[in-house]
Coordinates of C-alpha atoms and ligand atoms in Angstrom, one line a residue:
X201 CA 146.2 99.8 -203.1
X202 CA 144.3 100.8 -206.4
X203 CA 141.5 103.0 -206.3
X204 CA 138.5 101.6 -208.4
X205 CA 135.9 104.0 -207.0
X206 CA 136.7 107.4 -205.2
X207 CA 135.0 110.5 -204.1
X208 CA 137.1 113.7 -203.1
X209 CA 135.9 115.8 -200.6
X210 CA 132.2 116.1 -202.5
X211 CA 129.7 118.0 -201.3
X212 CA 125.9 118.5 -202.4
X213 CA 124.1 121.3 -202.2
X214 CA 120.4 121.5 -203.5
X215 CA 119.2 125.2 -203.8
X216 CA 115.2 125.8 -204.1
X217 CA 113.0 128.9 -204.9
X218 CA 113.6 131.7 -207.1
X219 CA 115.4 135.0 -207.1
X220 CA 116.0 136.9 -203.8
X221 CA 114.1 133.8 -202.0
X222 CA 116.3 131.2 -202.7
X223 CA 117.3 128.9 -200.3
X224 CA 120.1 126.1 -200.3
X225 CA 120.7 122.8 -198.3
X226 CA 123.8 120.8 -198.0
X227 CA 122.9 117.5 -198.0
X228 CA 126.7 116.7 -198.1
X229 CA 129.5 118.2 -196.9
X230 CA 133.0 117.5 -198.6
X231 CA 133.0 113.6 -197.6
X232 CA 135.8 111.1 -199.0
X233 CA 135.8 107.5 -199.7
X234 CA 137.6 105.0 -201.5
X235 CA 136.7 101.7 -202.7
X236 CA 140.2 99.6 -203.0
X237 CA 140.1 97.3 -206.5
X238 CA 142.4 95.0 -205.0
X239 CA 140.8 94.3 -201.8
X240 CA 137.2 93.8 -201.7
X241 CA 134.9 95.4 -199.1
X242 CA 131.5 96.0 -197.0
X243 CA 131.4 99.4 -196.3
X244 CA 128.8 101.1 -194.5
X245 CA 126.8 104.2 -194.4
X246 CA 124.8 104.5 -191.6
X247 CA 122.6 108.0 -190.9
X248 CA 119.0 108.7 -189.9
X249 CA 116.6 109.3 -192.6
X250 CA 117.8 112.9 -194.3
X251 CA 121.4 112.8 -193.2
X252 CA 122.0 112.6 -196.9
X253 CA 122.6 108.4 -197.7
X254 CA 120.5 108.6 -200.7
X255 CA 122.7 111.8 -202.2
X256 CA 125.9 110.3 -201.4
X257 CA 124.3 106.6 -203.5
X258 CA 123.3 109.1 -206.3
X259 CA 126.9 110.6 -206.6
X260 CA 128.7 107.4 -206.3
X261 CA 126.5 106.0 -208.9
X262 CA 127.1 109.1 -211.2
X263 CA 123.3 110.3 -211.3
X264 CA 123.4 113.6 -210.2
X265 CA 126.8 115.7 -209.9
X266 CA 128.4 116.9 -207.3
X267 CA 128.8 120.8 -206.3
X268 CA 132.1 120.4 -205.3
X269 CA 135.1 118.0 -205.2
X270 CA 135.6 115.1 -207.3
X271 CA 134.3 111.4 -208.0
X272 CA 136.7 109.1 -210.2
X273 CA 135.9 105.7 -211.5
X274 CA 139.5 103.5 -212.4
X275 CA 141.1 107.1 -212.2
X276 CA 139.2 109.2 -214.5
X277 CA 136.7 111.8 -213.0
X278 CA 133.2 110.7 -213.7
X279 CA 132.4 113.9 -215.2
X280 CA 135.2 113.1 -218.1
X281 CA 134.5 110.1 -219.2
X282 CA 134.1 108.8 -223.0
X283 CA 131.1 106.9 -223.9
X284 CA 133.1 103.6 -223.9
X285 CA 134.7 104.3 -220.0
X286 CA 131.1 105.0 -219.1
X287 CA 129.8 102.4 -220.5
X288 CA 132.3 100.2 -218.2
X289 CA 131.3 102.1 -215.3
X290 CA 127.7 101.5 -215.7
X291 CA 128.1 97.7 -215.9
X292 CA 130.9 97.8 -213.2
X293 CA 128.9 100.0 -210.8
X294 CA 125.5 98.4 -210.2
X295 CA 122.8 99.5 -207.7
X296 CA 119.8 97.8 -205.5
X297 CA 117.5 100.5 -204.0
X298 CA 115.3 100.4 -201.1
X299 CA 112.0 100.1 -203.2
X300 CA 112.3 97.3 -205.6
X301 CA 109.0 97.8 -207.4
X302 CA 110.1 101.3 -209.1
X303 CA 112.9 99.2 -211.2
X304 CA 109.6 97.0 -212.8
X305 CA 107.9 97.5 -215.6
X306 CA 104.7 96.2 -214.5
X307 CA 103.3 95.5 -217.5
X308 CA 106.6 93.2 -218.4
X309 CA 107.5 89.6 -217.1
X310 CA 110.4 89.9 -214.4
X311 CA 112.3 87.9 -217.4
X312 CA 112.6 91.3 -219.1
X313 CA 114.5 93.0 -216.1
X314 CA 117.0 89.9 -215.8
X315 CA 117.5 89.5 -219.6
X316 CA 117.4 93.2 -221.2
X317 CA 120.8 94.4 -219.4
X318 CA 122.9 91.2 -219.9
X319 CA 122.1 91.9 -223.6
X320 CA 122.6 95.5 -223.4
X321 CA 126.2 95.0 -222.1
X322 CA 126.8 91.9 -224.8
X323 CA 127.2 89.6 -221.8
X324 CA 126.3 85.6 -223.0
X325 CA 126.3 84.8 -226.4
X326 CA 122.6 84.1 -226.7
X327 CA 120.0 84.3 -225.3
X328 CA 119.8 80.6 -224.3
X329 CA 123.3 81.6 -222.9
X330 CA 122.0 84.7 -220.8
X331 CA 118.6 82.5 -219.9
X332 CA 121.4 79.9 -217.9
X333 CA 123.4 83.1 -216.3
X334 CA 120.2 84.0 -215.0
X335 CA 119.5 80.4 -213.6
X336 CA 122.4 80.5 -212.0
X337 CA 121.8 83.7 -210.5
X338 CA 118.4 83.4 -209.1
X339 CA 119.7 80.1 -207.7
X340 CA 122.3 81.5 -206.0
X341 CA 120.1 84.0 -204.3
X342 CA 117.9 81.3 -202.9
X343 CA 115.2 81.5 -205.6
X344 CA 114.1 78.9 -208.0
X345 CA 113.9 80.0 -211.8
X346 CA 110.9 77.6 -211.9
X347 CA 108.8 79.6 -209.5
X348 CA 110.1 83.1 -210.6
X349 CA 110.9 83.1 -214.4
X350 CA 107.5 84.0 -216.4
X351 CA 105.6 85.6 -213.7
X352 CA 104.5 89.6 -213.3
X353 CA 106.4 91.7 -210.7
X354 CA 102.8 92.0 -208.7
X355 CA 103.0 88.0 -208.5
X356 CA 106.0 88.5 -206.7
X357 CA 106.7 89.2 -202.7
X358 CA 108.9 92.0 -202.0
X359 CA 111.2 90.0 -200.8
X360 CA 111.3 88.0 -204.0
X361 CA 111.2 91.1 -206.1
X362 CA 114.5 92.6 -204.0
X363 CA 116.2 89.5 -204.5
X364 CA 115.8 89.4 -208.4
X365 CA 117.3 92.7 -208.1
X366 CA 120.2 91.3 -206.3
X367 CA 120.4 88.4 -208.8
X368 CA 119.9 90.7 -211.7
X369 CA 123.1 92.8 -210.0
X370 CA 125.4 89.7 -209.7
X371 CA 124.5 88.1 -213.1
X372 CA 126.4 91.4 -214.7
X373 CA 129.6 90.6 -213.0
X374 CA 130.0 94.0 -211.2
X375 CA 132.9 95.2 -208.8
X376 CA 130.8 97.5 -206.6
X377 CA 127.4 97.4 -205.5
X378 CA 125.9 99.9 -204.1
X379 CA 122.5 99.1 -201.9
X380 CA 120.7 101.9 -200.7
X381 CA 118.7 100.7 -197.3
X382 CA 118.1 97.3 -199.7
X383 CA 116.0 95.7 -196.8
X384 CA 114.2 98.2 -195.0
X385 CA 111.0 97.7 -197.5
X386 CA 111.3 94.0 -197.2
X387 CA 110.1 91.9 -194.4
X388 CA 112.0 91.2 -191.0
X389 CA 111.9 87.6 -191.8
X390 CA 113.6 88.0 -195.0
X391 CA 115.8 90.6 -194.5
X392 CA 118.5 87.9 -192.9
X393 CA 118.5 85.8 -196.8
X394 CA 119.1 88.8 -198.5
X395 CA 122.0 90.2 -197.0
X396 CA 123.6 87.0 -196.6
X397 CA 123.3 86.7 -200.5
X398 CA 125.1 90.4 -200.8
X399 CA 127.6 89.3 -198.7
X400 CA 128.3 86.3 -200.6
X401 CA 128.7 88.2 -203.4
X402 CA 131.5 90.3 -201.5
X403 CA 133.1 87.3 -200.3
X404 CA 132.9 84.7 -203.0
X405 CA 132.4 86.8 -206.3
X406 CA 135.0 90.1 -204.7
X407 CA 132.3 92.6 -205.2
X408 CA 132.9 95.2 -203.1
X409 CA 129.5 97.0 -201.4
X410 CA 128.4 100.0 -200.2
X411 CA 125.5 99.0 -197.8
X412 CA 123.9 102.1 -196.9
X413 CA 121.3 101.5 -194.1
X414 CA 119.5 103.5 -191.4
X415 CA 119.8 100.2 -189.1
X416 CA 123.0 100.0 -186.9
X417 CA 122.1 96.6 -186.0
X418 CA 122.3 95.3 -189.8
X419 CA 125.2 97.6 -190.0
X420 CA 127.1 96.0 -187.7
X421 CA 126.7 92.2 -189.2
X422 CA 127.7 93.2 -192.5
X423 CA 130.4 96.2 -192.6
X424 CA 133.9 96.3 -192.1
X425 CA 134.3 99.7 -192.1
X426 CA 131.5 102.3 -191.3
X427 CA 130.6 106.2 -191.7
X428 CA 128.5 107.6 -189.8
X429 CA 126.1 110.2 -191.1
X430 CA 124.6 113.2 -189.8
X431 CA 122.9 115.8 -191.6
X432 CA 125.7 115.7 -194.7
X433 CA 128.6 115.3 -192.3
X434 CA 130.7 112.1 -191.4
X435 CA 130.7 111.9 -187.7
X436 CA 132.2 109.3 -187.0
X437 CA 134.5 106.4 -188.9
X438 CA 136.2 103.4 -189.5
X439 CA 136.2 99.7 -188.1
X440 CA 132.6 99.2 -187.7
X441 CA 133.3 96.9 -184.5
X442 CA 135.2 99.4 -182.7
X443 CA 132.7 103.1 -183.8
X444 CA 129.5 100.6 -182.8
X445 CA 130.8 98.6 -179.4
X446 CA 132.5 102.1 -178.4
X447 CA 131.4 105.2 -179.6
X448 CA 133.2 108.1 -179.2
X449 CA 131.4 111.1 -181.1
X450 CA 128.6 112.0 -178.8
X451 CA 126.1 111.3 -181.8
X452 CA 126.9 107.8 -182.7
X453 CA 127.0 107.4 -178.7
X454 CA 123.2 108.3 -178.7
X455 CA 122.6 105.9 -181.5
X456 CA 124.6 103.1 -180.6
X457 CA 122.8 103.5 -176.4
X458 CA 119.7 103.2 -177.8
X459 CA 120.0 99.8 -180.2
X460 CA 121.6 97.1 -177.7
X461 CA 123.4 94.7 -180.7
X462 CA 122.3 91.7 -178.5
X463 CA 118.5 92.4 -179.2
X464 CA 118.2 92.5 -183.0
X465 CA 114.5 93.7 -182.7
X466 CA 115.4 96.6 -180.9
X467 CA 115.6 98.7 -183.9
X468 CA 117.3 102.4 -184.3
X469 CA 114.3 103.6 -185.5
X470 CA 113.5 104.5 -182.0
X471 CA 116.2 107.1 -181.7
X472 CA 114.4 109.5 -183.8
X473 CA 111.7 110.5 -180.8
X474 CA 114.9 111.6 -179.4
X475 CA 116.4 113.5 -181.9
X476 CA 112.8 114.9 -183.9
X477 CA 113.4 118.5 -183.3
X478 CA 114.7 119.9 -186.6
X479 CA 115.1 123.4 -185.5
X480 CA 117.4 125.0 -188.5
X481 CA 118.2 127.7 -186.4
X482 CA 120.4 125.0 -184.2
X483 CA 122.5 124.4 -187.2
X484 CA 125.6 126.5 -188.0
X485 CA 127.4 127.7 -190.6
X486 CA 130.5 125.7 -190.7
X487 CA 130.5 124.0 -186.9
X488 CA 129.7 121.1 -185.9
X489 CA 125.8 120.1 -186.8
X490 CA 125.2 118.2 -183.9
X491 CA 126.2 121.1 -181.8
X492 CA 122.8 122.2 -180.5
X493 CA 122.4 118.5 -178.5
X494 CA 125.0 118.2 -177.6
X495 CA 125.6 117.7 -173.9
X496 CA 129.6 118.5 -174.5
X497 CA 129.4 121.5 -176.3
X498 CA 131.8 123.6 -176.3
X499 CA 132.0 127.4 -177.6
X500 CA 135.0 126.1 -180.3
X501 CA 132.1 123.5 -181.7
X502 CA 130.0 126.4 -183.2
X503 CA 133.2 128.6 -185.0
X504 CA 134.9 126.4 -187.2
X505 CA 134.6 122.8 -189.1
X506 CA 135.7 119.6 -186.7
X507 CA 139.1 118.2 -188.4
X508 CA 138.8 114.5 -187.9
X509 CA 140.7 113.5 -185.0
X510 CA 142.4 110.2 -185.4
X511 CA 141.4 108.6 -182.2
X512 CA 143.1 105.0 -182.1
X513 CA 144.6 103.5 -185.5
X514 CA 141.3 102.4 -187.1
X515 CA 139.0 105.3 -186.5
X516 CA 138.4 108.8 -187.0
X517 CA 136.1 111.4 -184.8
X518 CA 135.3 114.8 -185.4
X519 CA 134.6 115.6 -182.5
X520 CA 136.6 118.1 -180.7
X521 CA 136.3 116.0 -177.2
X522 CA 139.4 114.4 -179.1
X523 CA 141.4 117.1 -180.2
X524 CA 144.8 115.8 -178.7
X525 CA 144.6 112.9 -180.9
X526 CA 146.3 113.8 -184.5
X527 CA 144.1 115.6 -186.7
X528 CA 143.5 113.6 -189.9
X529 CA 143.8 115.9 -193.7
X530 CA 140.6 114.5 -195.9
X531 CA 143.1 112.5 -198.2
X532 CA 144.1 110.6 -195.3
X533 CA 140.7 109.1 -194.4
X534 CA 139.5 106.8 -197.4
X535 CA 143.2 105.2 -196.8
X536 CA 142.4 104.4 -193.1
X537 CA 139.1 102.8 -194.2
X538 CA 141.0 101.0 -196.6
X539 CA 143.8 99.7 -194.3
X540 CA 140.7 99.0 -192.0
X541 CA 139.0 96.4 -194.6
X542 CA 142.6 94.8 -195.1
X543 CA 142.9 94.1 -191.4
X544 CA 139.5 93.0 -191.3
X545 CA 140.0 90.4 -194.2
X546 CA 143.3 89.2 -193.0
X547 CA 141.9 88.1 -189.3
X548 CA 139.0 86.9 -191.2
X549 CA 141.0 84.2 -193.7
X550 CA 143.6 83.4 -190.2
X551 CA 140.7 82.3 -188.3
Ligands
LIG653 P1 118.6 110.1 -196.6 O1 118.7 109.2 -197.8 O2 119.7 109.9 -195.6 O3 117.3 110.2 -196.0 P2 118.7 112.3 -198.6 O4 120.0 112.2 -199.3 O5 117.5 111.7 -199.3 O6 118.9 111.6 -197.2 O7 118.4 113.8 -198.2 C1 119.4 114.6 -197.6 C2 118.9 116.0 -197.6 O8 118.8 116.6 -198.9 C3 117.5 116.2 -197.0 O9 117.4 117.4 -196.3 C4 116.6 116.2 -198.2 O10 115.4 116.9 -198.0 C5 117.5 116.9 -199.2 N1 117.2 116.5 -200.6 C6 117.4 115.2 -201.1 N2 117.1 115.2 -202.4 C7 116.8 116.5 -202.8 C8 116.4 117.1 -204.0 N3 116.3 116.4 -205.2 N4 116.2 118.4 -204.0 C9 116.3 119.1 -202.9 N5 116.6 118.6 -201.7 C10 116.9 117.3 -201.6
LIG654 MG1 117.5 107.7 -198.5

């Protein structure tokens, strides 16, 4: 195993106001994962809205910094690299995020968001050359260049304007994509084509994604492996098929009860009238966050962090329900998601 992307126990902390009012918020809380170069994977973040998705996509994809612990791209911590290694990274690394509007220029032909980074990076000789790489692209994301090429984002359908972006991702060759909630802006009927085209590019092209989604029900057709969010901590992890079908954290067990995987339209939205109160004063220091709903609690839950308990070979909890299981050390958890993926892949191609 080779790690192309990796975060090290990074945490984000955002801190607001001004002298003797200030006031700070961990949106993440020392989380690991590794994408594996060699083996190409779908891996999932799933959390409700403010669990701290969008932080962990802006990390990964080197925008903001983290407070603590480390990100490396092909080795080399993000914060060290030379123009030329971040250069790579930023053509290796690609994102699609939930709005696909902000990434047009209105005032510019789509053309110009297709063309402008494949000459940026030097990729195609010409322009006649890039003009084909696009073709090919927006064909094999279910659009036709005819119908697309020349026109104004406006003139565009969401969905159309999400799946240039997934075209524009592909035609620059990446390893990793990472899509933050890429369908949740896009209509139900076309959020079906446009995974299926980011999974292609996973299984065809060996792009590995990071499909972070609100939606356990899309979570569960596309990952292999999964985290599960809540507010900055990882719950719950590891083969998605096992954490969604049998839950063991008492969380992802609320989630997962209220989203029955046989009725797609039953959506996990729903769980938030369940969860809405956001009383701060239930969260504490260093416990565990779901603490104050939980029906297990126990008085150990609020004194120290959870360790990850490794529960069965392909999952972790931190959840102390499962503290005779082997507690996992941080390193040891992007490696089980890893092995996870493999496993995954190798039933896959025996089938
Ligand atoms: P999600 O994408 O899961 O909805 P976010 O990563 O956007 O979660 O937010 C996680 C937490 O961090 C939230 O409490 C949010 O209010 C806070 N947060 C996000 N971005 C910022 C920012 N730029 N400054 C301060 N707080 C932020
Ligand atoms: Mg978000």
């Amino acid at each position: 195993m080779t790690a192309l992307l990796e975060a090290r126990n990074i945490s984000k902390v955002y801190t607001a106001g001004s002298f003797g009012k200030k006031t700070s918020n961990t949106a993440l809380d020392r989380m690991s994962l590794l994408i594996d170069e060699e083996n190409p994977s779908v891996t999932v973040v799933a959390g409700e809205s403010g669990s701290g998705k969008t932080t962990l996509a802006h990390l990964l994809l080197g925008v903001i910094e983290p407070t603590a612990g480390q990100l490396l791209y092909r080795g080399k911590d993000m914060s060290e690299m030379n123009a030329d290694e971040h250069r790579v990274f930023r053509r290796e690394v690609q994102a699609i995020f939930q709005d696909p509007f902000e990434a047009y220029n209105p005032f510019h032909k789509v053309d110009r968001v297709l063309i402008k980074p494949l000459r940026n990076f030097g990729i195609g000789g010409s322009d006649r050359e890039r003009r084909q790489i696009i073709a090919e692209a927006l064909e094999a994301v279910g659009l036709h260049p005819e119908d697309t090429l020349g026109r104004y984002p406006h003139q565009l359908s969401g969905g159309q304007r999400q799946r240039i972006m997934v075209a524009r991702a592909m035609a620059l060759k990446p390893r990793i994509i990472i899509a933050d909630e890429p369908v949740s802006m896009v209509d139900a009927s076309l959020r079906a084509t446009i995974l299926e085209s980011l999974l292609r590019l996973n299984k065809e092209l060996g792009i590995s994604l990071v499909y972070i989604t609100h939606d356990l029900t899309t979570a569960y057709q596309v990952g292999d492996n999964i985290l599960v969010l809540y507010r900055g901590d990882v719950t719950e992890l590891g083969d998605v098929d096992k954490v969604i079908k049998d839950p063991k954290h008492p969380y992802t067990h609320l989630l997962v009860d209220s989203i029955p995987i046989a009725n797609p339209s039953h959506r996990w939205g729903k769980v938030g009238d369940v969860l809405a109160t956001d009383d701060e004063n239930d969260i504490v220091s260093d416990g565990c966050k779901f603490v104050g709903r939980c029906v297990h609690a126990m008085p150990i839950c609020s004194t120290q962090r959870v360790p990850t308990y490794r529960t069965d070979a392909h999952r972790g909890v931190a959840c102390y329900l499962y503290q005779e299981s082997p507690a996992m050390k941080p390193e040891d958890l992007p490696h089980m998601m890893s092995e996870v993926a493999l496993h995954n892949r190798s039933n896959q191609n025996g089938e």
